[in-house]
PDB file of C-alpha atoms in Angstrom:
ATOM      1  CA  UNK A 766     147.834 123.137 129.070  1.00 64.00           C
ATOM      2  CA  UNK A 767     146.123 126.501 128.292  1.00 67.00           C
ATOM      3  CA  UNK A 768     148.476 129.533 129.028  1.00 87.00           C
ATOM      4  CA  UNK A 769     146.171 132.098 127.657  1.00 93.00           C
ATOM      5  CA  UNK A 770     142.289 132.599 127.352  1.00 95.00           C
ATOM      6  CA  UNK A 771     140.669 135.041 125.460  1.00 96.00           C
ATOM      7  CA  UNK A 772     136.873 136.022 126.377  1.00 96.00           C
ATOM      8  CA  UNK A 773     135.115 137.799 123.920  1.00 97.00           C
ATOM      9  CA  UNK A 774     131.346 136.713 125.218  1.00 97.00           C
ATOM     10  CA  UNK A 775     130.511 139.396 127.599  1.00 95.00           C
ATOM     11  CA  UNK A 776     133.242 142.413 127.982  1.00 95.00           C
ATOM     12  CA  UNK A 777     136.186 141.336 126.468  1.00 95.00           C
ATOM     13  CA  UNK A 778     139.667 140.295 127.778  1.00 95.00           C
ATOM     14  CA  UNK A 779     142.867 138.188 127.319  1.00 95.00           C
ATOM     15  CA  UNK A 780     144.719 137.025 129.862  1.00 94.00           C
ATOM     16  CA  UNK A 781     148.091 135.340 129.749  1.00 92.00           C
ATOM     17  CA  UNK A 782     149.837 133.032 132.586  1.00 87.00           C
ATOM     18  CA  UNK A 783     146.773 133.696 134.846  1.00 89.00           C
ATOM     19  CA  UNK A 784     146.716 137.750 134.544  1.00 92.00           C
ATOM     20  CA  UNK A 785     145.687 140.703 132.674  1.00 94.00           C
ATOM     21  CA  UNK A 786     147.428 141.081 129.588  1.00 92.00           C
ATOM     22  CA  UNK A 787     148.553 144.985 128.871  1.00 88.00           C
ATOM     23  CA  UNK A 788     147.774 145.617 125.525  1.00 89.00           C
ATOM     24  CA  UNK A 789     148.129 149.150 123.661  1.00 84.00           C
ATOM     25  CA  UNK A 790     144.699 150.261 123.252  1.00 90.00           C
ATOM     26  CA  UNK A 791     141.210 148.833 122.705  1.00 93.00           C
ATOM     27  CA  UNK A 792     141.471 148.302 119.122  1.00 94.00           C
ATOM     28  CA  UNK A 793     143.901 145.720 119.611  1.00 95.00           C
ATOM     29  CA  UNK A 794     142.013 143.620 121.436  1.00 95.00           C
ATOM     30  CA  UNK A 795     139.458 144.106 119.216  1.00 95.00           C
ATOM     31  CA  UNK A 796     141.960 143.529 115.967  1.00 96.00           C
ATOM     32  CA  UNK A 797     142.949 139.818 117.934  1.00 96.00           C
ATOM     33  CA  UNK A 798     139.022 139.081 118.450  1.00 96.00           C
ATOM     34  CA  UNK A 799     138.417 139.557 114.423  1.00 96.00           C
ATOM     35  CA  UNK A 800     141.782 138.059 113.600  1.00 96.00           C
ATOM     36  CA  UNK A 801     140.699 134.741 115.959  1.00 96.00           C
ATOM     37  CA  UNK A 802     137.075 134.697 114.859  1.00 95.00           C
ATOM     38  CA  UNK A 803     138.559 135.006 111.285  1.00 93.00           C
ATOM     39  CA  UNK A 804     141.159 132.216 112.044  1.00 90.00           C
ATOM     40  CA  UNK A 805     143.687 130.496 108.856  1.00 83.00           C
ATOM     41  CA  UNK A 806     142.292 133.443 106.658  1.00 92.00           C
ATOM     42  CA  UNK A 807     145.029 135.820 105.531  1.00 96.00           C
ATOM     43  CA  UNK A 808     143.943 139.995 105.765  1.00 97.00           C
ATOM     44  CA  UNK A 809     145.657 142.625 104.125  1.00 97.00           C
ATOM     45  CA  UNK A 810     147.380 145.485 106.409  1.00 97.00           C
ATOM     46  CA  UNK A 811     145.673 147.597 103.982  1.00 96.00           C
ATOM     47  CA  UNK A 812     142.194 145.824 105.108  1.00 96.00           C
ATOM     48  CA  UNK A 813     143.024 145.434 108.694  1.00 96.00           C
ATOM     49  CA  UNK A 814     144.468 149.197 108.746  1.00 96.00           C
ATOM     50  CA  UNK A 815     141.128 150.917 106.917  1.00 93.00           C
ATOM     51  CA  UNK A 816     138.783 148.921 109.327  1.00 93.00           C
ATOM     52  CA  UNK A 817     140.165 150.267 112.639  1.00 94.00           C
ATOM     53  CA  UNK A 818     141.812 153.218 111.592  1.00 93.00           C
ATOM     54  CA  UNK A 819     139.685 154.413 108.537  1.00 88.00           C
ATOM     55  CA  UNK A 820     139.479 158.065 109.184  1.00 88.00           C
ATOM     56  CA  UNK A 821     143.441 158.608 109.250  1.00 90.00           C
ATOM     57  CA  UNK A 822     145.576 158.804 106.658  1.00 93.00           C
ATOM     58  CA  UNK A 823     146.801 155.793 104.997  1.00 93.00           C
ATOM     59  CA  UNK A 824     150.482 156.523 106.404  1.00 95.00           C
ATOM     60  CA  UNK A 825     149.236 156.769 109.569  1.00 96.00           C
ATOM     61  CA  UNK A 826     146.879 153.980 109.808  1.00 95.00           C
ATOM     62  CA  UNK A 827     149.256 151.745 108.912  1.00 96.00           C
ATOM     63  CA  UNK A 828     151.793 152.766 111.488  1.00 97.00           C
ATOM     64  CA  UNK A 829     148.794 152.216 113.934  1.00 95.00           C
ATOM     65  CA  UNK A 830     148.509 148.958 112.956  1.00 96.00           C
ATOM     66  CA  UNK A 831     152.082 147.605 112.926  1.00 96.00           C
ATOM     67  CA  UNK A 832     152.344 149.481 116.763  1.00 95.00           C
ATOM     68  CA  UNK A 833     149.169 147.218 117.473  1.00 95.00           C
ATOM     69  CA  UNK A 834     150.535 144.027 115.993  1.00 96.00           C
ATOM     70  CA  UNK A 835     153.634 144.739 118.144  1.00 94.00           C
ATOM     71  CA  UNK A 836     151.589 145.446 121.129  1.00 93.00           C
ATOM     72  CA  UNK A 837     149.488 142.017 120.723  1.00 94.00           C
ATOM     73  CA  UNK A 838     153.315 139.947 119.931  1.00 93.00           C
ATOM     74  CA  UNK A 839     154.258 141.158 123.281  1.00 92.00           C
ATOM     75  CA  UNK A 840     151.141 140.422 125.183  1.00 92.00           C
ATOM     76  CA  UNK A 841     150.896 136.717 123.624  1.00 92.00           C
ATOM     77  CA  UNK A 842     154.450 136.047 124.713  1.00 89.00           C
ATOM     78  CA  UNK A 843     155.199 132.388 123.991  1.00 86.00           C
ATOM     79  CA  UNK A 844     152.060 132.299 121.869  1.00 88.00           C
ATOM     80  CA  UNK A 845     153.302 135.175 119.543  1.00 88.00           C
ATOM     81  CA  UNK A 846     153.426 132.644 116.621  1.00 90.00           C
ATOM     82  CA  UNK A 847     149.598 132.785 116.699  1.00 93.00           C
ATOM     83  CA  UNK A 848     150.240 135.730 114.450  1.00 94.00           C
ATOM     84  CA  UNK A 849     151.673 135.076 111.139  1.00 94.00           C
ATOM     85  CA  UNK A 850     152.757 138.690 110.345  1.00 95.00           C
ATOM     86  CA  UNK A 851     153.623 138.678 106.735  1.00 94.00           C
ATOM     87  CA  UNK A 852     154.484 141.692 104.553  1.00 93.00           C
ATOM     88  CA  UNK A 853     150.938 142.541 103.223  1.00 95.00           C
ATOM     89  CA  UNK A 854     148.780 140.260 105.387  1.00 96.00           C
ATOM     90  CA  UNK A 855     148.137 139.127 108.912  1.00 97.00           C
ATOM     91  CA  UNK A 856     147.177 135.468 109.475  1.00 96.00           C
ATOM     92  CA  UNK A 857     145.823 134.151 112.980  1.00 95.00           C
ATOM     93  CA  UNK A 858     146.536 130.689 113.404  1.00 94.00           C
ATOM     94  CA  UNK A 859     145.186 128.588 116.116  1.00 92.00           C
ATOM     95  CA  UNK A 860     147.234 127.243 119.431  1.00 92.00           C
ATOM     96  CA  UNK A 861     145.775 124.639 121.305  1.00 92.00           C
ATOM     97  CA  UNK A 862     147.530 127.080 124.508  1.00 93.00           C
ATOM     98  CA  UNK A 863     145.199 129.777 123.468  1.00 95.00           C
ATOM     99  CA  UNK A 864     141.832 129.317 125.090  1.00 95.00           C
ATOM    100  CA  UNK A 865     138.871 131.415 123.001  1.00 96.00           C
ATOM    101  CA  UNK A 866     135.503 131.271 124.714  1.00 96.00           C
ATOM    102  CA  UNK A 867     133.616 132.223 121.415  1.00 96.00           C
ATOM    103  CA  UNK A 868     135.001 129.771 119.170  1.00 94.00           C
ATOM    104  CA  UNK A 869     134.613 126.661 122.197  1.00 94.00           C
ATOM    105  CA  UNK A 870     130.930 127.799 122.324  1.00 93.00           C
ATOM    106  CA  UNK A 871     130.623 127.716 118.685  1.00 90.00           C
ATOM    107  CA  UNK A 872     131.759 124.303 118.940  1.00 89.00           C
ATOM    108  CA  UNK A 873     129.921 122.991 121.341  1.00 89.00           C
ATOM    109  CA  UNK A 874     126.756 124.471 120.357  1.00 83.00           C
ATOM    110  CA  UNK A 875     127.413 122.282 116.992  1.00 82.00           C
ATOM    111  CA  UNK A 876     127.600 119.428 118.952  1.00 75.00           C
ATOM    112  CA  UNK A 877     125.046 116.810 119.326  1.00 70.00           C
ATOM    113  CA  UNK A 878     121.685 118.698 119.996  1.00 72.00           C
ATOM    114  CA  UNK A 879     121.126 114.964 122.665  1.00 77.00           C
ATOM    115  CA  UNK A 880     124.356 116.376 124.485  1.00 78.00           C
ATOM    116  CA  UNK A 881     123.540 117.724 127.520  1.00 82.00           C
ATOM    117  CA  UNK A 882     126.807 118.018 129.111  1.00 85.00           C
ATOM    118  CA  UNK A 883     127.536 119.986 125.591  1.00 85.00           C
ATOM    119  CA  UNK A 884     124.910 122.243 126.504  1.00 86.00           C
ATOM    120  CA  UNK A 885     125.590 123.361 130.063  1.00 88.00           C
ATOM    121  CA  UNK A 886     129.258 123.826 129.419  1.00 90.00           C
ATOM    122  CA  UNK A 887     127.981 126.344 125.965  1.00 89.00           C
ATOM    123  CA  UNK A 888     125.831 128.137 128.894  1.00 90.00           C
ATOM    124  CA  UNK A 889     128.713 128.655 131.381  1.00 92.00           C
ATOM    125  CA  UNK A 890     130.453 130.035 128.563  1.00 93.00           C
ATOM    126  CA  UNK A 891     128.005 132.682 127.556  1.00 92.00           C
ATOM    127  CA  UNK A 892     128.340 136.032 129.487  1.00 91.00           C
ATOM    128  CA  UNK A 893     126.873 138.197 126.944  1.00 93.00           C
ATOM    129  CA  UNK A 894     126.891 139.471 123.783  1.00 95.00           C
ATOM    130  CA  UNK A 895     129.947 139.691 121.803  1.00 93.00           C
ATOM    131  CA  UNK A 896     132.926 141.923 122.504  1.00 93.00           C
ATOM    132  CA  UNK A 897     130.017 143.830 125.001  1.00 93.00           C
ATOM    133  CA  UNK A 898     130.797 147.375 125.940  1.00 90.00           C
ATOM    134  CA  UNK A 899     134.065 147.520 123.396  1.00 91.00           C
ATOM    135  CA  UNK A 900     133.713 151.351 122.444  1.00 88.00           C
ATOM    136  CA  UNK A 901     136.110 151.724 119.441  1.00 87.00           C
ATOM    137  CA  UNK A 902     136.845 155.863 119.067  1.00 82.00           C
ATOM    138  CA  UNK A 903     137.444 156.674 115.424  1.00 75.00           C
ATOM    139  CA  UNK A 904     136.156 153.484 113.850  1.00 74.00           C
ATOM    140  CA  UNK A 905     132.947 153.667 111.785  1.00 65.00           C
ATOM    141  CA  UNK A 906     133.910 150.292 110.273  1.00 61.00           C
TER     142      UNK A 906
END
């Protein structure tokens, strides 16, 4: 049973138990959408902190960071494991509970190029570009 569903085709959103989730700021959903698209694949804090929060100092960034990782743990509630939170690194790892629209069209639009039921469910997915209208202040990265 999916408890949570994250859209990132069209404006983004993640929503837990059938509802908004509250997260801390727009860089963390945008820190879950690259941590899911870059799923099983460890990232540095250093990396992670630099990307979103480039133009602070280092100090800072990385307080930024842990605040968002916090904010994210909260928001995913039973599905907190999702994030492997590690000293140095952050790992997403997949839950079948965690619905991601980008990653089932991916799939499907691998499928079978005969399968037209493959097809129309890819198209229902799409609502637009990726993460559209995500304005990220302070982020050049």
């Amino acid at each position: 049973m999916v408890t949570a569903e994250l859209r990132l085709l069209g404006p983004p959103s993640l929503t837990t138990a059938g509802r908004p989730a509250r997260l801390h700021s727009a860089k963390a959903l945008a820190l879950l959408a690259y941590l899911t698209l870059e799923a099983a694949t460890p990232h540095s804090r250093a990396k992670l902190a630099g990307l979103l929060w480039g133009e602070s100092p280092d100090a800072q960034a990385r307080h930024s960071l842990r605040q968002v990782l916090y904010s994210l743990c909260r928001a995913l509630g039973n599905l907190k494991d999702c994030l492997v939170l590690e000293e140095e690194a952050v790992v997403f790892e997949p839950h079948p509970d965690l619905r991601v629209d980008a990653l089932e069209f991916l799939t499907l639009a691998a499928a079978d190029s005969k399968d037209l039921n493959a097809w129309r469910r890819a198209a229902q997915l799409y609502r637009g570009m990726l993460l559209e209208g995500l304005e990220l202040s302070g982020c050049p990265a």
